[in-house]
PDB file of C-alpha atoms in Angstrom:
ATOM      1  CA  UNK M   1       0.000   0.000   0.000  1.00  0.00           C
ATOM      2  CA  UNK M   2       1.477   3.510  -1.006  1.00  0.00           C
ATOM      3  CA  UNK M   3       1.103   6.272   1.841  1.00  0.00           C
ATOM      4  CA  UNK M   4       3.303   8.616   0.488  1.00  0.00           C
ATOM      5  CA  UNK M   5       3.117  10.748  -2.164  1.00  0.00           C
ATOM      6  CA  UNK M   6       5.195  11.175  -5.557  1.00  0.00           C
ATOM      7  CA  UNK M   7       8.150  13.280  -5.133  1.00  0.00           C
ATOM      8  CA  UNK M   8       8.377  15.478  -7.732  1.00  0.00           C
ATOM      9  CA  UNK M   9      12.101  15.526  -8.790  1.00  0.00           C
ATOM     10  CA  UNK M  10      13.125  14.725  -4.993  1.00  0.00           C
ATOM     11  CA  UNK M  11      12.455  18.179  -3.925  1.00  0.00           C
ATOM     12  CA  UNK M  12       9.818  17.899  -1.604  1.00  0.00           C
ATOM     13  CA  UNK M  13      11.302  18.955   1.776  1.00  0.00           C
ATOM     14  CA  UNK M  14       8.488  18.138   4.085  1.00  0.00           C
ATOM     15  CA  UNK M  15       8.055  14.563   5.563  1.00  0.00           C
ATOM     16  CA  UNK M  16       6.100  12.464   3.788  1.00  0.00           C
ATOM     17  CA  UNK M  17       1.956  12.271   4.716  1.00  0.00           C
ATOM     18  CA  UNK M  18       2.439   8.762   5.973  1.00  0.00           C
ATOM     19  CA  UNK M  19       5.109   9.773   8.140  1.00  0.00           C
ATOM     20  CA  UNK M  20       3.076  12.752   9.146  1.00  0.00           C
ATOM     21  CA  UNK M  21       0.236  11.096  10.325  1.00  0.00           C
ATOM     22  CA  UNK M  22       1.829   8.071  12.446  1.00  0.00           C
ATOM     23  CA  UNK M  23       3.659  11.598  14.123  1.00  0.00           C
ATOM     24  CA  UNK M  24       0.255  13.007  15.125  1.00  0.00           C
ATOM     25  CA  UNK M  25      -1.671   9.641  15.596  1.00  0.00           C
ATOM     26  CA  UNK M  26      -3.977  10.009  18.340  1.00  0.00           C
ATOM     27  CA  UNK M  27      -4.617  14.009  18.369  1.00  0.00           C
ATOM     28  CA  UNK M  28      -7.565  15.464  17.295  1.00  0.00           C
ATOM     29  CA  UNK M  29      -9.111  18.956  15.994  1.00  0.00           C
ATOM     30  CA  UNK M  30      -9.485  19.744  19.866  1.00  0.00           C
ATOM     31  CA  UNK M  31      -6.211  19.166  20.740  1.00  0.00           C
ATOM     32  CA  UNK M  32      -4.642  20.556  17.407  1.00  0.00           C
ATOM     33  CA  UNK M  33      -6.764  23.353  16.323  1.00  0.00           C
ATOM     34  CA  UNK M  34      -6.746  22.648  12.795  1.00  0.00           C
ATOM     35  CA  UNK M  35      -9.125  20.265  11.071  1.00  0.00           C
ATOM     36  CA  UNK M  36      -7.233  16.661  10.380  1.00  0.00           C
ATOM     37  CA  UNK M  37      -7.872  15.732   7.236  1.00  0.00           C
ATOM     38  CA  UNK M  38      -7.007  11.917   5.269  1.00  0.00           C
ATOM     39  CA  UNK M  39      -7.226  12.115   1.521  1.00  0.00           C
ATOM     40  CA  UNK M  40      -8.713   8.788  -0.532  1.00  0.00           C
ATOM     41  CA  UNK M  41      -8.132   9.014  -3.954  1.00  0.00           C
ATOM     42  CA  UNK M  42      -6.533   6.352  -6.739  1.00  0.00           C
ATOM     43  CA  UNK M  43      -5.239   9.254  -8.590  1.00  0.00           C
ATOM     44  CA  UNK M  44      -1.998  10.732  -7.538  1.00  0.00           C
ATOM     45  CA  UNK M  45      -2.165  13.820  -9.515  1.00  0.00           C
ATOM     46  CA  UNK M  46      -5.384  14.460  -7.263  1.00  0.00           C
ATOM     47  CA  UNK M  47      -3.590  13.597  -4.374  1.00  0.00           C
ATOM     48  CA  UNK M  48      -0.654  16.531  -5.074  1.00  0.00           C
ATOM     49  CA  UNK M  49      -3.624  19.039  -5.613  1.00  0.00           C
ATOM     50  CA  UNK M  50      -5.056  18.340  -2.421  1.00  0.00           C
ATOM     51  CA  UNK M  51      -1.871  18.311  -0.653  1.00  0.00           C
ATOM     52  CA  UNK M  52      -1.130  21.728  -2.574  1.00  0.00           C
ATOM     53  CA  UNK M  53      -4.534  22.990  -1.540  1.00  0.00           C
ATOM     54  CA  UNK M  54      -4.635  21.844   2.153  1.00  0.00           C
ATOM     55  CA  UNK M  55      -0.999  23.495   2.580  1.00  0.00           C
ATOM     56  CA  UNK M  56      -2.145  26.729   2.502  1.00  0.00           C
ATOM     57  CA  UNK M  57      -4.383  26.605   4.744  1.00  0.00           C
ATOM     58  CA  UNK M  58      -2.916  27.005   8.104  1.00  0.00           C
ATOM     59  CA  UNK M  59      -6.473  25.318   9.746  1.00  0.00           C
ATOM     60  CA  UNK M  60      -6.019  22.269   8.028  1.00  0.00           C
ATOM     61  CA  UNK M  61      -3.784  19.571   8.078  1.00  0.00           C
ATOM     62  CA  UNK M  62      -2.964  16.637   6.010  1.00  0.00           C
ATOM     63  CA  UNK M  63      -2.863  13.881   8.101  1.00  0.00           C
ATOM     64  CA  UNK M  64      -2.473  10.391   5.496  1.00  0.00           C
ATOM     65  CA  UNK M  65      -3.321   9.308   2.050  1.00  0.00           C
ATOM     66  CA  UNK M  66      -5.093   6.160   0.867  1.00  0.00           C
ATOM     67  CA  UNK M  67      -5.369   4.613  -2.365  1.00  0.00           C
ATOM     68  CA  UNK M  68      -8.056   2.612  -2.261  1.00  0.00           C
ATOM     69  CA  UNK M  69     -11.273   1.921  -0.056  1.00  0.00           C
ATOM     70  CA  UNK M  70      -9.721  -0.744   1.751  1.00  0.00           C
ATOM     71  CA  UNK M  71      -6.571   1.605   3.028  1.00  0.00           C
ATOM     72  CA  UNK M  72      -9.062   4.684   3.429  1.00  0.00           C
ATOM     73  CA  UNK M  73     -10.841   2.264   6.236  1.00  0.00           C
ATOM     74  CA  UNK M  74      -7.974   1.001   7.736  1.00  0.00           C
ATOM     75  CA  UNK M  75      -6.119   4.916   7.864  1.00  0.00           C
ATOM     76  CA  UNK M  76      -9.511   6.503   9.348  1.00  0.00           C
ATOM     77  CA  UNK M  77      -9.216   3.964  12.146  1.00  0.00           C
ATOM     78  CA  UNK M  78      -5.835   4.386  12.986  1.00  0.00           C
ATOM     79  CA  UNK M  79      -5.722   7.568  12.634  1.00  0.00           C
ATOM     80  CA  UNK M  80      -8.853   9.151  13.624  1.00  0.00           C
ATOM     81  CA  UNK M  81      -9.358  12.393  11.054  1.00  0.00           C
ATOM     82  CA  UNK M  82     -11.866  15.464  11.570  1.00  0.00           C
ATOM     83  CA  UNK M  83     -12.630  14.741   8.152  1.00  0.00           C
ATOM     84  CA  UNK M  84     -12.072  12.217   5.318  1.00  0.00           C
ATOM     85  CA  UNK M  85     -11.703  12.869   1.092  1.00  0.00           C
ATOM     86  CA  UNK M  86     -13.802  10.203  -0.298  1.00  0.00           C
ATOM     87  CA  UNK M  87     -14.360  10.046  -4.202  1.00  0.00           C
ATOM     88  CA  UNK M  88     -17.202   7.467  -4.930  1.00  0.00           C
ATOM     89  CA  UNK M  89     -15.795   4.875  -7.266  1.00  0.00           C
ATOM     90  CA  UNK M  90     -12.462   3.387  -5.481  1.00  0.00           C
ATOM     91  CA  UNK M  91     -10.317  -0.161  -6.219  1.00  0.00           C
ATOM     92  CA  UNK M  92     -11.103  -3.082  -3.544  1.00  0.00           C
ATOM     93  CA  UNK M  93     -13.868  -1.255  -1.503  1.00  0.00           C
ATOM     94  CA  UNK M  94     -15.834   1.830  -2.954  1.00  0.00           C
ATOM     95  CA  UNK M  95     -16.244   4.790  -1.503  1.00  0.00           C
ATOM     96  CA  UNK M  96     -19.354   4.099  -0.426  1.00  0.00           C
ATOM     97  CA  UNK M  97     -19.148   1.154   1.171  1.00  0.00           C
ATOM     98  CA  UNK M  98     -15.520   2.748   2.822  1.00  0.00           C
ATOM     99  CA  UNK M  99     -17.821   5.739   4.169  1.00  0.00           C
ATOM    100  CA  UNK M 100     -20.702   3.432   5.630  1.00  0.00           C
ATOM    101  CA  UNK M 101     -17.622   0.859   7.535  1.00  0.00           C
ATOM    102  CA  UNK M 102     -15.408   4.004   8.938  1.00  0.00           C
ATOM    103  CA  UNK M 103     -18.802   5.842  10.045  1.00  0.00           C
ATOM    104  CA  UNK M 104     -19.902   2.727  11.692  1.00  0.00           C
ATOM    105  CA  UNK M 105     -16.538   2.563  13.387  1.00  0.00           C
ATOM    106  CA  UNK M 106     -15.841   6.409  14.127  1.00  0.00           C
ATOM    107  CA  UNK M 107     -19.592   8.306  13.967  1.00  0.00           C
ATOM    108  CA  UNK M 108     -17.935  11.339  14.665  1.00  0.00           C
ATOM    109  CA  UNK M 109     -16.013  11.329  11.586  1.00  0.00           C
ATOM    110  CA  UNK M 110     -17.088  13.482   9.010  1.00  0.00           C
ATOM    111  CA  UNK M 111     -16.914  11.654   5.229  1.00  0.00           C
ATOM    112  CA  UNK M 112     -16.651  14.576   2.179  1.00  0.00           C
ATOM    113  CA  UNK M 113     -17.524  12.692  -1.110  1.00  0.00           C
ATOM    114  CA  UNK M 114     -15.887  13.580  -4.049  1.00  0.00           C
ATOM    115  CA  UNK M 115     -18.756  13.774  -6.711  1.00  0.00           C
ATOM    116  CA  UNK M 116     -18.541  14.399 -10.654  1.00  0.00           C
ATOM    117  CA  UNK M 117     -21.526  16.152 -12.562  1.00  0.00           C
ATOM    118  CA  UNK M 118     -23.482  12.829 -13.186  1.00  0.00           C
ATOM    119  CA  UNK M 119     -23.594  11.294  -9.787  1.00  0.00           C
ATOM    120  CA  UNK M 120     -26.481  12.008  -8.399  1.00  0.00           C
ATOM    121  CA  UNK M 121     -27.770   8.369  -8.213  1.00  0.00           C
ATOM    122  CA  UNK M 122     -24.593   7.805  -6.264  1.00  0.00           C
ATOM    123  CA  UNK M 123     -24.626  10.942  -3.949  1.00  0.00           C
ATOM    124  CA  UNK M 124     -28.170   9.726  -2.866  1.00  0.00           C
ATOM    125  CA  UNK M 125     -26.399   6.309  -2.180  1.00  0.00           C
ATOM    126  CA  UNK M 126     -23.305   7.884  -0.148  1.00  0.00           C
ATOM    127  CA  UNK M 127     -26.520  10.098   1.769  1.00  0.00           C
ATOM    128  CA  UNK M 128     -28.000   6.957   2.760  1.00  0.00           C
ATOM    129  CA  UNK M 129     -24.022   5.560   4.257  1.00  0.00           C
ATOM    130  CA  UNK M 130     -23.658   8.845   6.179  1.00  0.00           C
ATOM    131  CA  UNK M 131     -21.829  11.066   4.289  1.00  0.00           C
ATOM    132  CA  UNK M 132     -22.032  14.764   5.365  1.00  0.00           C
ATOM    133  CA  UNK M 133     -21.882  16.187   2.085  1.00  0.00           C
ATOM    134  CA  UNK M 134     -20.471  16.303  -1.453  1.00  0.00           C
ATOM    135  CA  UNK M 135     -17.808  18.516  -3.167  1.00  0.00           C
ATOM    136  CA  UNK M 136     -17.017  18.546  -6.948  1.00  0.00           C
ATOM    137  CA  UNK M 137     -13.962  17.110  -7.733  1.00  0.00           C
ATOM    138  CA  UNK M 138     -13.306  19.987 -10.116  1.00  0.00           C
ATOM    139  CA  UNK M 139     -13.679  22.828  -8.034  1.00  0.00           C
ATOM    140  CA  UNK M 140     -11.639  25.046  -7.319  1.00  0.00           C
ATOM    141  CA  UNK M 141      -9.250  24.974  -3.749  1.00  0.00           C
ATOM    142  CA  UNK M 142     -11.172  27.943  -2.148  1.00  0.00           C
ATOM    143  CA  UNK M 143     -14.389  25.999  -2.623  1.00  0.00           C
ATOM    144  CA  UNK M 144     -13.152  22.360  -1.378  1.00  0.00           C
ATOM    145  CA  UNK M 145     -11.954  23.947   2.139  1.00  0.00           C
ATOM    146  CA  UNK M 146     -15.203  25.108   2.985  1.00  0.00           C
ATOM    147  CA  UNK M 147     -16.688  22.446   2.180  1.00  0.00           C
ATOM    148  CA  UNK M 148     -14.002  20.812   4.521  1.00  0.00           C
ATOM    149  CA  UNK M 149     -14.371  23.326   6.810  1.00  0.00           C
ATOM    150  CA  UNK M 150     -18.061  23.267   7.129  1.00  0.00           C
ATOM    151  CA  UNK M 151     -18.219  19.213   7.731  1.00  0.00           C
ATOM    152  CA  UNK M 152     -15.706  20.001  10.459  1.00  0.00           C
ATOM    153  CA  UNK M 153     -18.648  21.986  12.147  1.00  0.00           C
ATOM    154  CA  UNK M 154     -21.097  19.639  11.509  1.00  0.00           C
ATOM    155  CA  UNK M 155     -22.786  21.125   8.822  1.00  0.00           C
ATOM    156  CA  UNK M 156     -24.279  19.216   5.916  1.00  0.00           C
ATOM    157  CA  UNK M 157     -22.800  20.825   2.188  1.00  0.00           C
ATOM    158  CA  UNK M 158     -23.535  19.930  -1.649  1.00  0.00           C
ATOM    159  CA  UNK M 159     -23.212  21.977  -4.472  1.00  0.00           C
ATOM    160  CA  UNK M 160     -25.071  23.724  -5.972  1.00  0.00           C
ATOM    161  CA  UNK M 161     -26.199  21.664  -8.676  1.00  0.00           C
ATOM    162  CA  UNK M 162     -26.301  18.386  -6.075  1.00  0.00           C
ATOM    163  CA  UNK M 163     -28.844  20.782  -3.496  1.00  0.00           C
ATOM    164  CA  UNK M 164     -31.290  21.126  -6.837  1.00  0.00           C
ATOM    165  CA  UNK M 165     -30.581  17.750  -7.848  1.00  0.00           C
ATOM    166  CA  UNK M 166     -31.729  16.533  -4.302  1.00  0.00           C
ATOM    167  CA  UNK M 167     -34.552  18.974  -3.948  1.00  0.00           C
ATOM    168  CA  UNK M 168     -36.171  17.683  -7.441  1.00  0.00           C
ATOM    169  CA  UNK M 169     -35.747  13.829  -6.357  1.00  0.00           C
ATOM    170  CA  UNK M 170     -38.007  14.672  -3.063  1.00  0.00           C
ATOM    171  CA  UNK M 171     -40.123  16.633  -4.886  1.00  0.00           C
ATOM    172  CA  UNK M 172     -40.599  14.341  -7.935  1.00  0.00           C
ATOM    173  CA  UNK M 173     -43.505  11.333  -7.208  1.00  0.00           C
ATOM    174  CA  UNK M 174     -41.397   8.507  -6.961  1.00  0.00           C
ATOM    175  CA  UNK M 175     -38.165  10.203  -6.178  1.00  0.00           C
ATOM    176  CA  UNK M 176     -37.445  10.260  -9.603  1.00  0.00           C
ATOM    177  CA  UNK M 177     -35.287  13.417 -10.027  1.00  0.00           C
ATOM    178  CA  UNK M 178     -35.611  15.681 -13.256  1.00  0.00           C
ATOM    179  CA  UNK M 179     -32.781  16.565 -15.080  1.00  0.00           C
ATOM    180  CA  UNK M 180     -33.436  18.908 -17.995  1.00  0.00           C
ATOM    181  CA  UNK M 181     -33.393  21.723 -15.529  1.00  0.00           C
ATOM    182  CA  UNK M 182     -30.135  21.158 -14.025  1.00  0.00           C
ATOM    183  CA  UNK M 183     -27.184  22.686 -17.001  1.00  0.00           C
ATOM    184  CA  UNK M 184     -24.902  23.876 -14.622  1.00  0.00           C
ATOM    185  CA  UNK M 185     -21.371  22.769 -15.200  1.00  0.00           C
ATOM    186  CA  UNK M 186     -18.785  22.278 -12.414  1.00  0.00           C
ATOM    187  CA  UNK M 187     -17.013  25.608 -13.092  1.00  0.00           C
ATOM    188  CA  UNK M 188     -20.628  27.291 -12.205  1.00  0.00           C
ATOM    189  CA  UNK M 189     -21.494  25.244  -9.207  1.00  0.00           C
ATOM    190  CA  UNK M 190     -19.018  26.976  -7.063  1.00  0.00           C
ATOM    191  CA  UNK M 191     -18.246  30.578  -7.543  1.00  0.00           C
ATOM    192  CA  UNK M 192     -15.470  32.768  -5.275  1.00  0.00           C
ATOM    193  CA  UNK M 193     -14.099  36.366  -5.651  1.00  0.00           C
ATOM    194  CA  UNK M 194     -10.787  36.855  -8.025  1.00  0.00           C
ATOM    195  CA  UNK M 195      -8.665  37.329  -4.836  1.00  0.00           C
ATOM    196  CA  UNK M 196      -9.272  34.153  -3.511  1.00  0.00           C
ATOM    197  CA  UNK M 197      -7.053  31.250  -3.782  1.00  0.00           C
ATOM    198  CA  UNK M 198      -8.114  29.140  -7.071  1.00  0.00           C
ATOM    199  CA  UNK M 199      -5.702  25.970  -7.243  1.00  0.00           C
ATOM    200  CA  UNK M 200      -7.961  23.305  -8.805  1.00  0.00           C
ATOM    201  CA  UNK M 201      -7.478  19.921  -8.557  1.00  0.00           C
ATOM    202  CA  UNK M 202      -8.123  18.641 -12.074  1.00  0.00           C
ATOM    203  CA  UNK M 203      -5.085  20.975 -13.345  1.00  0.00           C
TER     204      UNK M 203
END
């Protein structure tokens, strides 16, 4: 299993997240006052944009990596994060079964699913495992920490286009949603001022 992420060039200077997270195994947002965070993702290029994104934030702090479901699981119950990255399609276990095990495990654990455009079926699914809310996995970095952010404080969060998505399906006989009236793309769904950080994690 791979905890660490790719050097680039061997000039990363800080200690790999692995290493990082055994160091601060056991203390939590109370103790630390930032919000722990573990990052799931098979993609490594997303895992350097979150790492990017996370580091400059000084309330947050990168606590491990997984690669797959199974290693997201066994990270969030070793190491005990405010908040885990989950996208919803992962190798060995998917996200959503990942999200329902930790949650049963750690309650207090807040999940983040990492959604595309079309996954509404599967955002309802991840709803029904306990997942606190959904972030798209284009947005920009200003956008994905408060989302982070407001999971930390126990606050539900979808985008945008999700919130209508879900709205329709409960409002639709049959919880069948509509979906001629949702167009938005990901670049609409979130929106922040020019001076705000923009690092997205698709680049």
């Amino acid at each position: 299993m791979s905890h660490t992420a790719d050097a680039a060039h061997g000039h990363e200077s800080h200690p790999p997240p692995r290493r990082a997270a055994i160091a601060g195994k056991g203390m939590t947002r109370r103790s630390t006052g930032c919000t722990r965070v573990l990052v799931a993702d098979d993609h490594s290029t997303f895992r350097r944009g979150m790492r990017a994104i996370l580091g400059m934030d000084a309330e947050t702090e990168l606590v491990g990596e997984a690669t797959d479901g199974e290693e997201a699981v066994e990270l969030a119950q070793e190491l005990r994060p405010d908040v885990i990255m989950m996208p919803l399609n992962m190798p060995k276990v998917s996200g959503i079964e990942a999200t329902r095990q930790i949650l049963e495990a750690s309650p207090d654990t807040a999940v983040l699913m990492l959604t595309t455009f079309e996954d509404d079926d599967s955002v309802f699914a991840a709803m029904r495992a306990g997942a606190q809310g959904s972030v798209l996995k284009g947005a920009d970095g200003a956008a994905t920490l408060r989302a982070i952010h407001a999971v930390a404080n126990g606050e539900s969060i979808f985008s945008p286009t999700i919130t209508q998505r879900l709205t329709e399906y409960f409002a639709t006989p049959g919880g069948e949603p509509k979906t001629s009236s949702v167009q938005a793309s990901e670049e609409s769904a979130y929106r922040t001022s020019e001076t705000t950080p923009s690092t997205r994690l698709d680049e």
